[in-house]
mmCIF file of C-alpha atoms in Angstrom:
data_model
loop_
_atom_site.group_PDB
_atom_site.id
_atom_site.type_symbol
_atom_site.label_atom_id
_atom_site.label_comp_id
_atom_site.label_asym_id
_atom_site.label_seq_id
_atom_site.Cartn_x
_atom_site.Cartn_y
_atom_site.Cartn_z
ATOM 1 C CA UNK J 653 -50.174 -43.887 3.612
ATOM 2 C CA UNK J 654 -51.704 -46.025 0.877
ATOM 3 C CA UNK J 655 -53.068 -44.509 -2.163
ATOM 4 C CA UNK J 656 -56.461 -45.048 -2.922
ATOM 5 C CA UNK J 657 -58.912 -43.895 -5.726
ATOM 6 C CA UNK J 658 -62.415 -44.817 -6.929
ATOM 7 C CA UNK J 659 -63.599 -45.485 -9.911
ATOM 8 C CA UNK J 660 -67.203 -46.844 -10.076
ATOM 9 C CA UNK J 661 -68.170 -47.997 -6.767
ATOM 10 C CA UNK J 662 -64.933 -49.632 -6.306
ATOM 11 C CA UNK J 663 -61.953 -48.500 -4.565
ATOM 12 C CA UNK J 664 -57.953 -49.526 -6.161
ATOM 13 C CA UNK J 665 -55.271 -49.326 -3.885
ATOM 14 C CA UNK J 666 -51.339 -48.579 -4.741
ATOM 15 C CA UNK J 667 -48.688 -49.640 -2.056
ATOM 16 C CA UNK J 668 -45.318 -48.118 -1.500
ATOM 17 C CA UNK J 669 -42.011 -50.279 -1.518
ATOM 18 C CA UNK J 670 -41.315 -49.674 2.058
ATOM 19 C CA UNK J 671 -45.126 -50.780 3.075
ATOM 20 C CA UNK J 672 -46.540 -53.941 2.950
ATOM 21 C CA UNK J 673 -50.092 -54.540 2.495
ATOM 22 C CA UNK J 674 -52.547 -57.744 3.720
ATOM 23 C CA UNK J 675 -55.688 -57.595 2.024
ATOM 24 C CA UNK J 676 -58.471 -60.216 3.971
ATOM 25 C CA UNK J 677 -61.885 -60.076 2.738
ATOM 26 C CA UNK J 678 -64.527 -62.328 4.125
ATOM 27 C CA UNK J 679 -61.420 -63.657 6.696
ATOM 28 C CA UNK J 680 -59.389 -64.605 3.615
ATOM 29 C CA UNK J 681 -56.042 -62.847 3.104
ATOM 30 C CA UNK J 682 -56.152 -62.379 -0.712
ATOM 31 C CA UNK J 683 -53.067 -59.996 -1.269
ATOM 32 C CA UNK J 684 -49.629 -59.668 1.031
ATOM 33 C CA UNK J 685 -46.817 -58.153 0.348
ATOM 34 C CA UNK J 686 -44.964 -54.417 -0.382
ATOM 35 C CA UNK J 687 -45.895 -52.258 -3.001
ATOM 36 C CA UNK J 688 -48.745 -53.903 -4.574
ATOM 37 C CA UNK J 689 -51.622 -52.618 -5.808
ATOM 38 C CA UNK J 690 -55.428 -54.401 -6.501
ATOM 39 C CA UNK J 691 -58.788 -53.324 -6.653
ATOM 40 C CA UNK J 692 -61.453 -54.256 -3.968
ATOM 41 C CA UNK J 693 -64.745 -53.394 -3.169
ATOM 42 C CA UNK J 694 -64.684 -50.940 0.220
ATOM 43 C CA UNK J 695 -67.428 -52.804 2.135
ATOM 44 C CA UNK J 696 -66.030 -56.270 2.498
ATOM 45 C CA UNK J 697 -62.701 -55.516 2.190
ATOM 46 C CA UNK J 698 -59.978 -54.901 5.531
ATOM 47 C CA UNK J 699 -56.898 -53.582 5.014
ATOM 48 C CA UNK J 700 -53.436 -52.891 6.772
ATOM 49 C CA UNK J 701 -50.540 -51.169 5.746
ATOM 50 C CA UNK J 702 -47.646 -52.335 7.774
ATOM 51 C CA UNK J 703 -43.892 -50.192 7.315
ATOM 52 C CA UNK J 704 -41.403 -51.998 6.777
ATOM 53 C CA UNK J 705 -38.472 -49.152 6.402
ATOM 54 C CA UNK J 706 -36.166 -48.518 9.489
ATOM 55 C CA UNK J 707 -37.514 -45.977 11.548
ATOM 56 C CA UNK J 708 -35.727 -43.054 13.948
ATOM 57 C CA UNK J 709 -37.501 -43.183 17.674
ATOM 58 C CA UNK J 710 -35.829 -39.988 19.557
ATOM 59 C CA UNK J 711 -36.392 -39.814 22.730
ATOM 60 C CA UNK J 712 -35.395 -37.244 25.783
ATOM 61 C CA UNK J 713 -35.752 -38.464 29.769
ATOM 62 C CA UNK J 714 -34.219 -37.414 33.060
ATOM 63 C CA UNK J 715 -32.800 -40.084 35.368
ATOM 64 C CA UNK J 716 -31.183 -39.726 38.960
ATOM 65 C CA UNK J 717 -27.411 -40.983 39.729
ATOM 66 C CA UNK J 718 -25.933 -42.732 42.503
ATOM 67 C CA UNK J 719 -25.289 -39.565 44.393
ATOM 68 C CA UNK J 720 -28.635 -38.080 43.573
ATOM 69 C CA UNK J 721 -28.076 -34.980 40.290
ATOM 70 C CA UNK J 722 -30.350 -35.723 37.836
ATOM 71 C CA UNK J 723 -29.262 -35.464 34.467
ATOM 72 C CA UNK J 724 -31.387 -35.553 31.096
ATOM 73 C CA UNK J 725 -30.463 -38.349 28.462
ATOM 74 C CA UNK J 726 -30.506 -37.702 24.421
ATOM 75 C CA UNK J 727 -31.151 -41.229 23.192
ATOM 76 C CA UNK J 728 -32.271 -42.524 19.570
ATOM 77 C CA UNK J 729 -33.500 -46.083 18.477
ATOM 78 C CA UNK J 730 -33.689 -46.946 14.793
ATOM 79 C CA UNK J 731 -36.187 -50.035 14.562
ATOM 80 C CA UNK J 732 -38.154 -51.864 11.339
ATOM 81 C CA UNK J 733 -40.861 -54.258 11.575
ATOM 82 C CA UNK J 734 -39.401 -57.447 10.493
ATOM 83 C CA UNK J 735 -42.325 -59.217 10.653
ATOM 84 C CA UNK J 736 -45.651 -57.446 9.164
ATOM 85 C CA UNK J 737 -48.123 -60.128 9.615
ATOM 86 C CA UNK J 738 -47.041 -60.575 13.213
ATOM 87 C CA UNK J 739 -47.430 -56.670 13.685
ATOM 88 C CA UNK J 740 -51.026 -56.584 11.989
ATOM 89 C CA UNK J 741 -52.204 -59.261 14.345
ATOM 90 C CA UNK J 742 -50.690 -57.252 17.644
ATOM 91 C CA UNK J 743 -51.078 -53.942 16.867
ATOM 92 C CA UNK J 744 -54.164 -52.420 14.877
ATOM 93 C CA UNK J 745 -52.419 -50.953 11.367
ATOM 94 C CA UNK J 746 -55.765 -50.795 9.328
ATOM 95 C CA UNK J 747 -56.625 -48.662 7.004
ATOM 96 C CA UNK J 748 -59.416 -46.667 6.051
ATOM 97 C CA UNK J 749 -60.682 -47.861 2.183
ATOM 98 C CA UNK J 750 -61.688 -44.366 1.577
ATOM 99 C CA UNK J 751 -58.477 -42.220 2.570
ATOM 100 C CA UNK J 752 -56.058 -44.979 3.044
ATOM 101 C CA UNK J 753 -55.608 -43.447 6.703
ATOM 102 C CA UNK J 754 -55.109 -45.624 9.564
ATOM 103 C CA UNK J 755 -57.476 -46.192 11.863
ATOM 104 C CA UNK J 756 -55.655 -46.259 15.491
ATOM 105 C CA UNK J 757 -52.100 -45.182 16.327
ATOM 106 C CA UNK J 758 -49.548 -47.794 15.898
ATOM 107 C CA UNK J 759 -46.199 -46.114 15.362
ATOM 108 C CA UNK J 760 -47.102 -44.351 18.542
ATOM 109 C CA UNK J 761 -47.987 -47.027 20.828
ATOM 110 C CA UNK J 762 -44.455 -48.771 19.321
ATOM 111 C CA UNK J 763 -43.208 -45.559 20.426
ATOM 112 C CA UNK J 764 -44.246 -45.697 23.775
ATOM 113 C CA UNK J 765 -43.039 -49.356 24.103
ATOM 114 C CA UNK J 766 -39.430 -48.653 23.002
ATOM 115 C CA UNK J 767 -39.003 -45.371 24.720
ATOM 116 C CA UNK J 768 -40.095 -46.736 27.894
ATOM 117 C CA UNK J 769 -38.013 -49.906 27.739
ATOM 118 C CA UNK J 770 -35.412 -47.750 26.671
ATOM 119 C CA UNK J 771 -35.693 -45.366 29.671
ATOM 120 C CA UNK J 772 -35.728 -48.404 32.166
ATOM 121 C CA UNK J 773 -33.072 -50.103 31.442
ATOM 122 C CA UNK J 774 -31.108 -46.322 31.132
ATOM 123 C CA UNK J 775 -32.440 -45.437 34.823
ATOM 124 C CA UNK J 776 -31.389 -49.042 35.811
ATOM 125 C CA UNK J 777 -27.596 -48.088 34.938
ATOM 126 C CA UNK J 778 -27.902 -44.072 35.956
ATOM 127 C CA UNK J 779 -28.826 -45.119 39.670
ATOM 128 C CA UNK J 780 -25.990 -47.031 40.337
ATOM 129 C CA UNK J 781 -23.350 -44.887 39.125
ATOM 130 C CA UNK J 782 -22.353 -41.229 40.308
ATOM 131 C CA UNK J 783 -22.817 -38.172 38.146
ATOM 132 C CA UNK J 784 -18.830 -37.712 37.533
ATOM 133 C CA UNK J 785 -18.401 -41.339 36.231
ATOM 134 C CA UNK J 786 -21.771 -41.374 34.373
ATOM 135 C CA UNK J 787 -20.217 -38.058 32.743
ATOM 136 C CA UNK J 788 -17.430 -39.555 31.633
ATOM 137 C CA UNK J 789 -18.235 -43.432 30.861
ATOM 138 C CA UNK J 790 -22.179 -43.108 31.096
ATOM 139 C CA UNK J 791 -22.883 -42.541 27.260
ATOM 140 C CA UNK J 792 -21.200 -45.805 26.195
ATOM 141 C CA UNK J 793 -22.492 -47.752 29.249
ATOM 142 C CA UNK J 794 -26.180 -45.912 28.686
ATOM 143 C CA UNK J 795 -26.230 -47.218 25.303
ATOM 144 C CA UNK J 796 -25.025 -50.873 25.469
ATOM 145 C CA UNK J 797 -27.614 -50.978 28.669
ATOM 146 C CA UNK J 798 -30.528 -49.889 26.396
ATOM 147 C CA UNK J 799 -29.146 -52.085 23.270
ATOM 148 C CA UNK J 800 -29.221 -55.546 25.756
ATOM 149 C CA UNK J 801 -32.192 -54.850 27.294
ATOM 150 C CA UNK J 802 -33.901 -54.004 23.863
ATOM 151 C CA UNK J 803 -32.019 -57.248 22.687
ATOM 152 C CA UNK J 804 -33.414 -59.304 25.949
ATOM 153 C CA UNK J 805 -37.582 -57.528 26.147
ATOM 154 C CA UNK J 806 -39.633 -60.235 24.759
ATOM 155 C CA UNK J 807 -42.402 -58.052 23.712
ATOM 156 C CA UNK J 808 -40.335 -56.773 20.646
ATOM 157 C CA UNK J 809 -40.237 -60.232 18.861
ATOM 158 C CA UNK J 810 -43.512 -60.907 19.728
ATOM 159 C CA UNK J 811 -44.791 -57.839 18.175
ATOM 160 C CA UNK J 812 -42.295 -58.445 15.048
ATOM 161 C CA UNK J 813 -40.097 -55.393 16.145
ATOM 162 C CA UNK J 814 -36.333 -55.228 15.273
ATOM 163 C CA UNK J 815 -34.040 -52.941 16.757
ATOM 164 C CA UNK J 816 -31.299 -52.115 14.392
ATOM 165 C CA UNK J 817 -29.628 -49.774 16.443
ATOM 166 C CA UNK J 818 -29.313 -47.538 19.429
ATOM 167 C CA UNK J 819 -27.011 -44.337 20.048
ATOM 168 C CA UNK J 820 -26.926 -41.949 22.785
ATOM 169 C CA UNK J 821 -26.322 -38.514 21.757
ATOM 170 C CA UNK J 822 -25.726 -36.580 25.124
ATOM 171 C CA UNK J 823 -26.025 -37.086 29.201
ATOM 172 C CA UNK J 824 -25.980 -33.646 30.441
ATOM 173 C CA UNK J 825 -26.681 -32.499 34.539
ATOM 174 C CA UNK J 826 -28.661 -29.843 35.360
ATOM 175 C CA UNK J 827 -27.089 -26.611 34.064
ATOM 176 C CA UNK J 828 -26.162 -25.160 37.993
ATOM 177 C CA UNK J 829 -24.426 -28.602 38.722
ATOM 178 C CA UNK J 830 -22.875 -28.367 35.367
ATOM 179 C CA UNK J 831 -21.221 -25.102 35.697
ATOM 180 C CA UNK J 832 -20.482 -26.294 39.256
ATOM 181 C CA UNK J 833 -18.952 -28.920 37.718
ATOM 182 C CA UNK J 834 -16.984 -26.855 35.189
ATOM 183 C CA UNK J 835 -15.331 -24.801 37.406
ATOM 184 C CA UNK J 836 -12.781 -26.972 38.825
ATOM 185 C CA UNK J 837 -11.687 -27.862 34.559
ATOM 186 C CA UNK J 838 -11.883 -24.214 33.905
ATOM 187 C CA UNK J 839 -9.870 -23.281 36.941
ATOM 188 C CA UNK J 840 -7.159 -26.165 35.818
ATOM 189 C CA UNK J 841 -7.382 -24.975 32.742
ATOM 190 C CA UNK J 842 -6.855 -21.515 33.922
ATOM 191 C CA UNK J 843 -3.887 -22.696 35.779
ATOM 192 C CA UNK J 844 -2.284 -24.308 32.931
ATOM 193 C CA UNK J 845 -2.872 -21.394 30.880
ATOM 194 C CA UNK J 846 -1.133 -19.176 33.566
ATOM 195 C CA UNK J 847 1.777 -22.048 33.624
ATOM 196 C CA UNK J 848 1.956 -21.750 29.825
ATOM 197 C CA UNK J 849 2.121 -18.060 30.222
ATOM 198 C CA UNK J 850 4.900 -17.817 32.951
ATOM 199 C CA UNK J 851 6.874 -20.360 30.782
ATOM 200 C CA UNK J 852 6.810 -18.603 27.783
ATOM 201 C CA UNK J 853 7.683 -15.479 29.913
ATOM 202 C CA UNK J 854 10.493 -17.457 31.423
ATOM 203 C CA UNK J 855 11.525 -18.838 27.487
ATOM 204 C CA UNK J 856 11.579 -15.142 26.826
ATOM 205 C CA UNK J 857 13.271 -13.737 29.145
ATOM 206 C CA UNK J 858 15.668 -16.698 28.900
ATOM 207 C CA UNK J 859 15.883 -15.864 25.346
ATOM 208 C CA UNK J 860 15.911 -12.190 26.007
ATOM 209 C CA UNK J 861 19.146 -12.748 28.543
ATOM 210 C CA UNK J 862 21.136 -15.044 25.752
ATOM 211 C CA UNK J 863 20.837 -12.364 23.574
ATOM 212 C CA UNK J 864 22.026 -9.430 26.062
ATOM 213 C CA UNK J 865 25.224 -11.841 26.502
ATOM 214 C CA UNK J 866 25.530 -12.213 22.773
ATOM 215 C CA UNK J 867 25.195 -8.309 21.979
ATOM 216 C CA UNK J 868 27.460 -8.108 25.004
ATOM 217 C CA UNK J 869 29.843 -10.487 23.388
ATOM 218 C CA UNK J 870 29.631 -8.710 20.428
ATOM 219 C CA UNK J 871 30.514 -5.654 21.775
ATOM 220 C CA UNK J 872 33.669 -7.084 23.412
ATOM 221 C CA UNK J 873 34.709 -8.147 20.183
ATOM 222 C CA UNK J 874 33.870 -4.904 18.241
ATOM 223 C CA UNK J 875 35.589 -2.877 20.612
ATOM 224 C CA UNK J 876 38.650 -5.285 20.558
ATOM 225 C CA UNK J 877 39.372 -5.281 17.013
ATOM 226 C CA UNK J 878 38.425 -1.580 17.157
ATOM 227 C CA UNK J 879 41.656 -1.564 19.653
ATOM 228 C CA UNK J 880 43.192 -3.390 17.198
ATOM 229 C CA UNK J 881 42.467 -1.385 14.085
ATOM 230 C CA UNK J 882 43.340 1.498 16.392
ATOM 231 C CA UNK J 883 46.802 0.457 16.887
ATOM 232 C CA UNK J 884 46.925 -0.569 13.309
ATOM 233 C CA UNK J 885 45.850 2.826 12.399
ATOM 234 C CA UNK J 886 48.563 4.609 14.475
ATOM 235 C CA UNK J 887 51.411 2.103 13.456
ATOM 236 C CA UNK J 888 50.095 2.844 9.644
ATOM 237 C CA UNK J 889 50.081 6.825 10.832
ATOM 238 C CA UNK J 890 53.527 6.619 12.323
ATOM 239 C CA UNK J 891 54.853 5.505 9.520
ATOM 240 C CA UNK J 892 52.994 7.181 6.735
ATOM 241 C CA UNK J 893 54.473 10.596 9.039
ATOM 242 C CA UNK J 894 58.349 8.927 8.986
ATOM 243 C CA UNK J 895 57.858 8.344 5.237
ATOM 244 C CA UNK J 896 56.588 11.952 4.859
ATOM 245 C CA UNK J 897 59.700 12.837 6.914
ATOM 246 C CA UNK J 898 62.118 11.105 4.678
ATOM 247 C CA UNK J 899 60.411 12.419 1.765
ATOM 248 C CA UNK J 900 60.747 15.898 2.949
ATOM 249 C CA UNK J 901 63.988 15.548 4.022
ATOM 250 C CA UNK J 902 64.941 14.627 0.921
ATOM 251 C CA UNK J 903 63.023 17.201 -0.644
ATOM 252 C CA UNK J 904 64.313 19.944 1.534
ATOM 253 C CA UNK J 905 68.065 18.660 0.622
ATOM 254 C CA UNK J 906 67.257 18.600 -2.733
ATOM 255 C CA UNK J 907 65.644 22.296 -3.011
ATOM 256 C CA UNK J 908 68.389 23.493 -1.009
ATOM 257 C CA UNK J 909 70.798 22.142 -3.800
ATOM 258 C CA UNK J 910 68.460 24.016 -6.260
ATOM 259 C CA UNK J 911 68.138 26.691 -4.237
ATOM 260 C CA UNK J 912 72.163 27.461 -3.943
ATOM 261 C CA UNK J 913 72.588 26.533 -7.176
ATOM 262 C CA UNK J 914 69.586 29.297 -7.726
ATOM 263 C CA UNK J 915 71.452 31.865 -5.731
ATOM 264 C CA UNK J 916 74.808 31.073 -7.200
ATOM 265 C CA UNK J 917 73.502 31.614 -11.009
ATOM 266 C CA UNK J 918 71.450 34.310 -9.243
ATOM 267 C CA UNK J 919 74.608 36.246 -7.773
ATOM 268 C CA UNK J 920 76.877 35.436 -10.842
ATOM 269 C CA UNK J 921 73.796 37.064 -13.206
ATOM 270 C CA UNK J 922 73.645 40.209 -10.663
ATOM 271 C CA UNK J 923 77.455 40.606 -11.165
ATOM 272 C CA UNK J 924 77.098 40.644 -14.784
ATOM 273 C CA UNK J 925 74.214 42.810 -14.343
ATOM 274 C CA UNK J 926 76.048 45.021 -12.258
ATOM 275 C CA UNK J 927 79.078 44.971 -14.045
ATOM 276 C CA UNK J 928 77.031 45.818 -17.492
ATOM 277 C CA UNK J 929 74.765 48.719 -15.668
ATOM 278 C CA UNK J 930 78.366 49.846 -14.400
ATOM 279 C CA UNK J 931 79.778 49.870 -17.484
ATOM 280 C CA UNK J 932 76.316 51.751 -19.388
ATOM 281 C CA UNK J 933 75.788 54.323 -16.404
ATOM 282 C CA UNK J 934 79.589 55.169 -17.082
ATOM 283 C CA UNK J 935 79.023 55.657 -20.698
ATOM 284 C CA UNK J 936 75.576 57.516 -19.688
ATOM 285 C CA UNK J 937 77.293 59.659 -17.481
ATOM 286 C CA UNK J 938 79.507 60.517 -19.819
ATOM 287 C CA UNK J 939 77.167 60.900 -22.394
ATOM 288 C CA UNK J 940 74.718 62.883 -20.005
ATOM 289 C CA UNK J 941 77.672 65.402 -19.427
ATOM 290 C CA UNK J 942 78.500 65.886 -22.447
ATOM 291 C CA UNK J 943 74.694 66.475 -23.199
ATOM 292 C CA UNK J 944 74.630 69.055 -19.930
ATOM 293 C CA UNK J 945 77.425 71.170 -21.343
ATOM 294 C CA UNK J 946 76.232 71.385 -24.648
ATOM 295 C CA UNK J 947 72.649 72.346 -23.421
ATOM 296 C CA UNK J 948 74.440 74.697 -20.266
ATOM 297 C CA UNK J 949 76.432 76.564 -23.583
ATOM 298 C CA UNK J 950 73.157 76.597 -25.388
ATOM 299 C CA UNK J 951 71.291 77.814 -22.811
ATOM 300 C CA UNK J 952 74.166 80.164 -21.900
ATOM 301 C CA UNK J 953 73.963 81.727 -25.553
ATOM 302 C CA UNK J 954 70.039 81.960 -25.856
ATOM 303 C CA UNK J 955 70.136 83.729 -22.684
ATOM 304 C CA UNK J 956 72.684 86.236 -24.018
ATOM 305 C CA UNK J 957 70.751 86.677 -27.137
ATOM 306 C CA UNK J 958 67.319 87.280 -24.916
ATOM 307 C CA UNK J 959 69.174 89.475 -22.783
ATOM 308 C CA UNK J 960 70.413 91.556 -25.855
ATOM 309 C CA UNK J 961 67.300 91.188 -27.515
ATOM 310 C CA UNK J 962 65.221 92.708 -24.451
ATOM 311 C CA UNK J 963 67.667 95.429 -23.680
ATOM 312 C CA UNK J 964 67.049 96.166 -27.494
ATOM 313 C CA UNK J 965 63.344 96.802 -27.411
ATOM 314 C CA UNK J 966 63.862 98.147 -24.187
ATOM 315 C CA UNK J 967 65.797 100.838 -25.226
ATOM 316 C CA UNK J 968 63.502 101.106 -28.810
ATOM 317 C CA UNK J 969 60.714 102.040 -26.140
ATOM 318 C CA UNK J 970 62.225 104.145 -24.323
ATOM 319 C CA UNK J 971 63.357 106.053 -27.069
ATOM 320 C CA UNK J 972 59.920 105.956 -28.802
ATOM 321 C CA UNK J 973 58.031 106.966 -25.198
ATOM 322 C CA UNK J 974 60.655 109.761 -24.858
ATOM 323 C CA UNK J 975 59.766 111.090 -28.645
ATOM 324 C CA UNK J 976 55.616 110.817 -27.891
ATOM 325 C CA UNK J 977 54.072 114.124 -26.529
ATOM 326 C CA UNK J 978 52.652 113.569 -23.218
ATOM 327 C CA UNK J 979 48.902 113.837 -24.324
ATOM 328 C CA UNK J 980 49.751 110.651 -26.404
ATOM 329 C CA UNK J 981 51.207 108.670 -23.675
ATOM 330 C CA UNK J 982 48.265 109.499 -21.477
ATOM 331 C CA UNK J 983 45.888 107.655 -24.110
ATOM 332 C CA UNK J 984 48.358 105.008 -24.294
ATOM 333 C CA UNK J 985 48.342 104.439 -20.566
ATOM 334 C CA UNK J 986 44.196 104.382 -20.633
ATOM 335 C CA UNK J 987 44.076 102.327 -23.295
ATOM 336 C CA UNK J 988 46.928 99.796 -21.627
ATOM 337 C CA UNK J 989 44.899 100.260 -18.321
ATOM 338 C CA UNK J 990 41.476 99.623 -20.016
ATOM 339 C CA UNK J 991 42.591 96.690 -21.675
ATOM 340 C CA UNK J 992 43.833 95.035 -18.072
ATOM 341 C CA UNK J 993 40.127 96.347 -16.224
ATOM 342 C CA UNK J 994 38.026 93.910 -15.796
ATOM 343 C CA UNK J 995 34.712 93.820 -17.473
ATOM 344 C CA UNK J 996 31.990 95.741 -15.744
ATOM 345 C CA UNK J 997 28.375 94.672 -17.311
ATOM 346 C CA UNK J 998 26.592 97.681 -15.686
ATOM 347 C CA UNK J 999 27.114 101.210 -13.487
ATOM 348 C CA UNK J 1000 25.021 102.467 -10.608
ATOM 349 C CA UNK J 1001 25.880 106.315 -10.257
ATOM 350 C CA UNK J 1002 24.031 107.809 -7.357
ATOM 351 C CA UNK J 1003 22.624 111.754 -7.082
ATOM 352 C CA UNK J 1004 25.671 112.024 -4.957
ATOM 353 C CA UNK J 1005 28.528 110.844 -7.332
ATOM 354 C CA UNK J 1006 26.596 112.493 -10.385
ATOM 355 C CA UNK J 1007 26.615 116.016 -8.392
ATOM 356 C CA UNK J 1008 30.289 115.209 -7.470
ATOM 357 C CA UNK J 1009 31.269 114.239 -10.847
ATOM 358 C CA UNK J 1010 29.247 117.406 -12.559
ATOM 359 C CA UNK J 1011 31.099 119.600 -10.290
ATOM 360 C CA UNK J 1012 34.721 118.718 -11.496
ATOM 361 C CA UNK J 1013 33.616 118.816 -15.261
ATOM 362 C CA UNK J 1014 32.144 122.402 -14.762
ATOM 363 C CA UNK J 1015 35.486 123.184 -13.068
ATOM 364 C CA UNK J 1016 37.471 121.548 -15.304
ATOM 365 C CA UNK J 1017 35.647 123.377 -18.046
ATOM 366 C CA UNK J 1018 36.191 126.829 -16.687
ATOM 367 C CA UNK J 1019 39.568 126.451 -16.292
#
């Protein structure tokens, strides 16, 4: 949209690169051309702004294939106008002097024109091929259909249109035939999933097996060099026990050497032991009997002299007992009885023993 302002009961207009402006006034065209900018007076003036930058059309339509599915088509046309003054005189692109708006609806009705040549050439194709093709080639062939017969319409020149280019984004069924139509790829897919997955259970168990025979294998060998290092061991046993044999043999031969050379010295040092306890329990015997006699004479004489010393005082007694009055060797008998009493620490004397006792004195005294 152009840019207009007023100043003073006139009107100046600025143009954008991509638009180009015709200026007539009075049937004259004054000013053509993109991105200029004049001033002009709003009631004689007529003005159109023409774009000249490419353009994106997008457009969505349903067609019918050979075998009757309809299917909706994602399409987009990038156009210019190549020629402005040849699209001002066919299509109405004036302006307003006030706003700079335009007046009709031109990019629409070049709209309308593409999408619908665009759609009949795309039907043209769609109803001659069946849905599965047009799935699989109908994108290309949709869009070199719609670029020839944009190419070949002779209303585009005319009207100073350009096509530039033409893609078509997707061709897609209705969604029920779609899924119908997925179901046989998923199922395949399915399948080779399921093949994939029973070959890599087959690799595995493949795999799986070689190594069972290799453990297997293994364990053959292991247990034959374990036979081996068995015998080994035994054969290193055997004759670790015939060295040990030897050795003790030897051993034994040689402590029995030691051991009658032991008992020789032994019995040759018990003879001289014998000989020399002989020879000292002779002189102690002798010695010893000699000792006994003397002692037996000793003891002989002591004895006599103990004897003769007894029958002494024996005999001093008796002839000091027999010179004593009798009232003297009565005290000496109490006195030699008291001293062998034992000690009495205290005397019960009952009535009757008193009585008794107080009797004999009274009897003794009267007598």
């Amino acid at each position: 949209m152009a840019d207009i302002t007023r100043r003073l009961g006139r009107r100046h207009l600025r143009g954008a690169p991509t638009a180009h402006i015709r200026h007539h006034r009075g049937g004259k065209l004054l000013h053509d051309g993109p991105g200029i900018s004049f001033w002009f007076r709003a009631l004689t003036a007529a003005i159109s702004e023409i774009p000249v930058d490419d353009r994106e059309l997008t457009m969505t339509f349903h067609a019918r294939t050979a075998d009757f599915q309809d299917v909706a088509v994602q399409a987009t046309v990038t156009y210019r106008i190549g020629d402005p003054a040849l699209a001002a005189a066919r299509l109405d692109f004036s302006i307003d002097p006030d706003t700079g708006v335009w007046r009709g609806t031109p990019l629409e009705q070049l709209g309308t024109l593409l999408t619908e040549t665009s759609q009949q050439h795309a039907l043209a194709v769609l109803a001659r091929t069946p849905l599965a093709e047009a799935l699989v080639d109908g994108v290309t062939a949709v869009r070199e259909r719609i670029a020839e017969g944009l190419g070949a319409e002779p209303r585009l020149p005319a009207t100073g249109i350009e096509v530039v280019a033409v893609r078509v984004m997707a061709l897609r069924p209705e969604p029920e035939v779609e899924r119908a139509l997925r179901t046989p790829a998923r199922e395949q897919i399915q399948q080779e999933a399921d093949r994939a997955t029973y070959e890599r259970r087959a690799v595995a168990v493949e795999r799986e097996r070689a190594i069972a025979e290799n453990e297997l294998a293994s364990q053959i060998e292991l247990a034959r060099r374990e036979e081996q290092l068995v015998e080994q061991r035994g054969t290193n046993t055997r004759r670790e026990a015939e060295e040990h044999a030897a050795a003790d043999a030897v051993r034994a031969e040689a402590e029995a050497a030691r051991s009658v050379k032991l008992a020789e010295a032994e019995a040759a040092r018990t003879v001289r032991l014998a000989e020399a306890e002989a020879a000292r329990s002779v002189k102690l015997g002798e010695a010893e009997a000699a000792r006994a006699v003397t002692l037996a004479r000793a003891e002989a004489e002591g004895a006599r002299e103990t004897g003769e010393a007894r029958a002494a005082a024996q005999a001093a007694w008796l002839r000091v007992h027999g010179e004593v009055d009798v009232a003297t060797l009565h005290a000496l008998t109490g006195t030699r009885l008291a001293e062998n009493l034992p000690r009495i620490d205290s005397v019960t004397v009952s009535p009757d023993v008193l009585t008794g006792l107080l009797a004999k004195l009274g009897s003794a005294e009267g007598a």
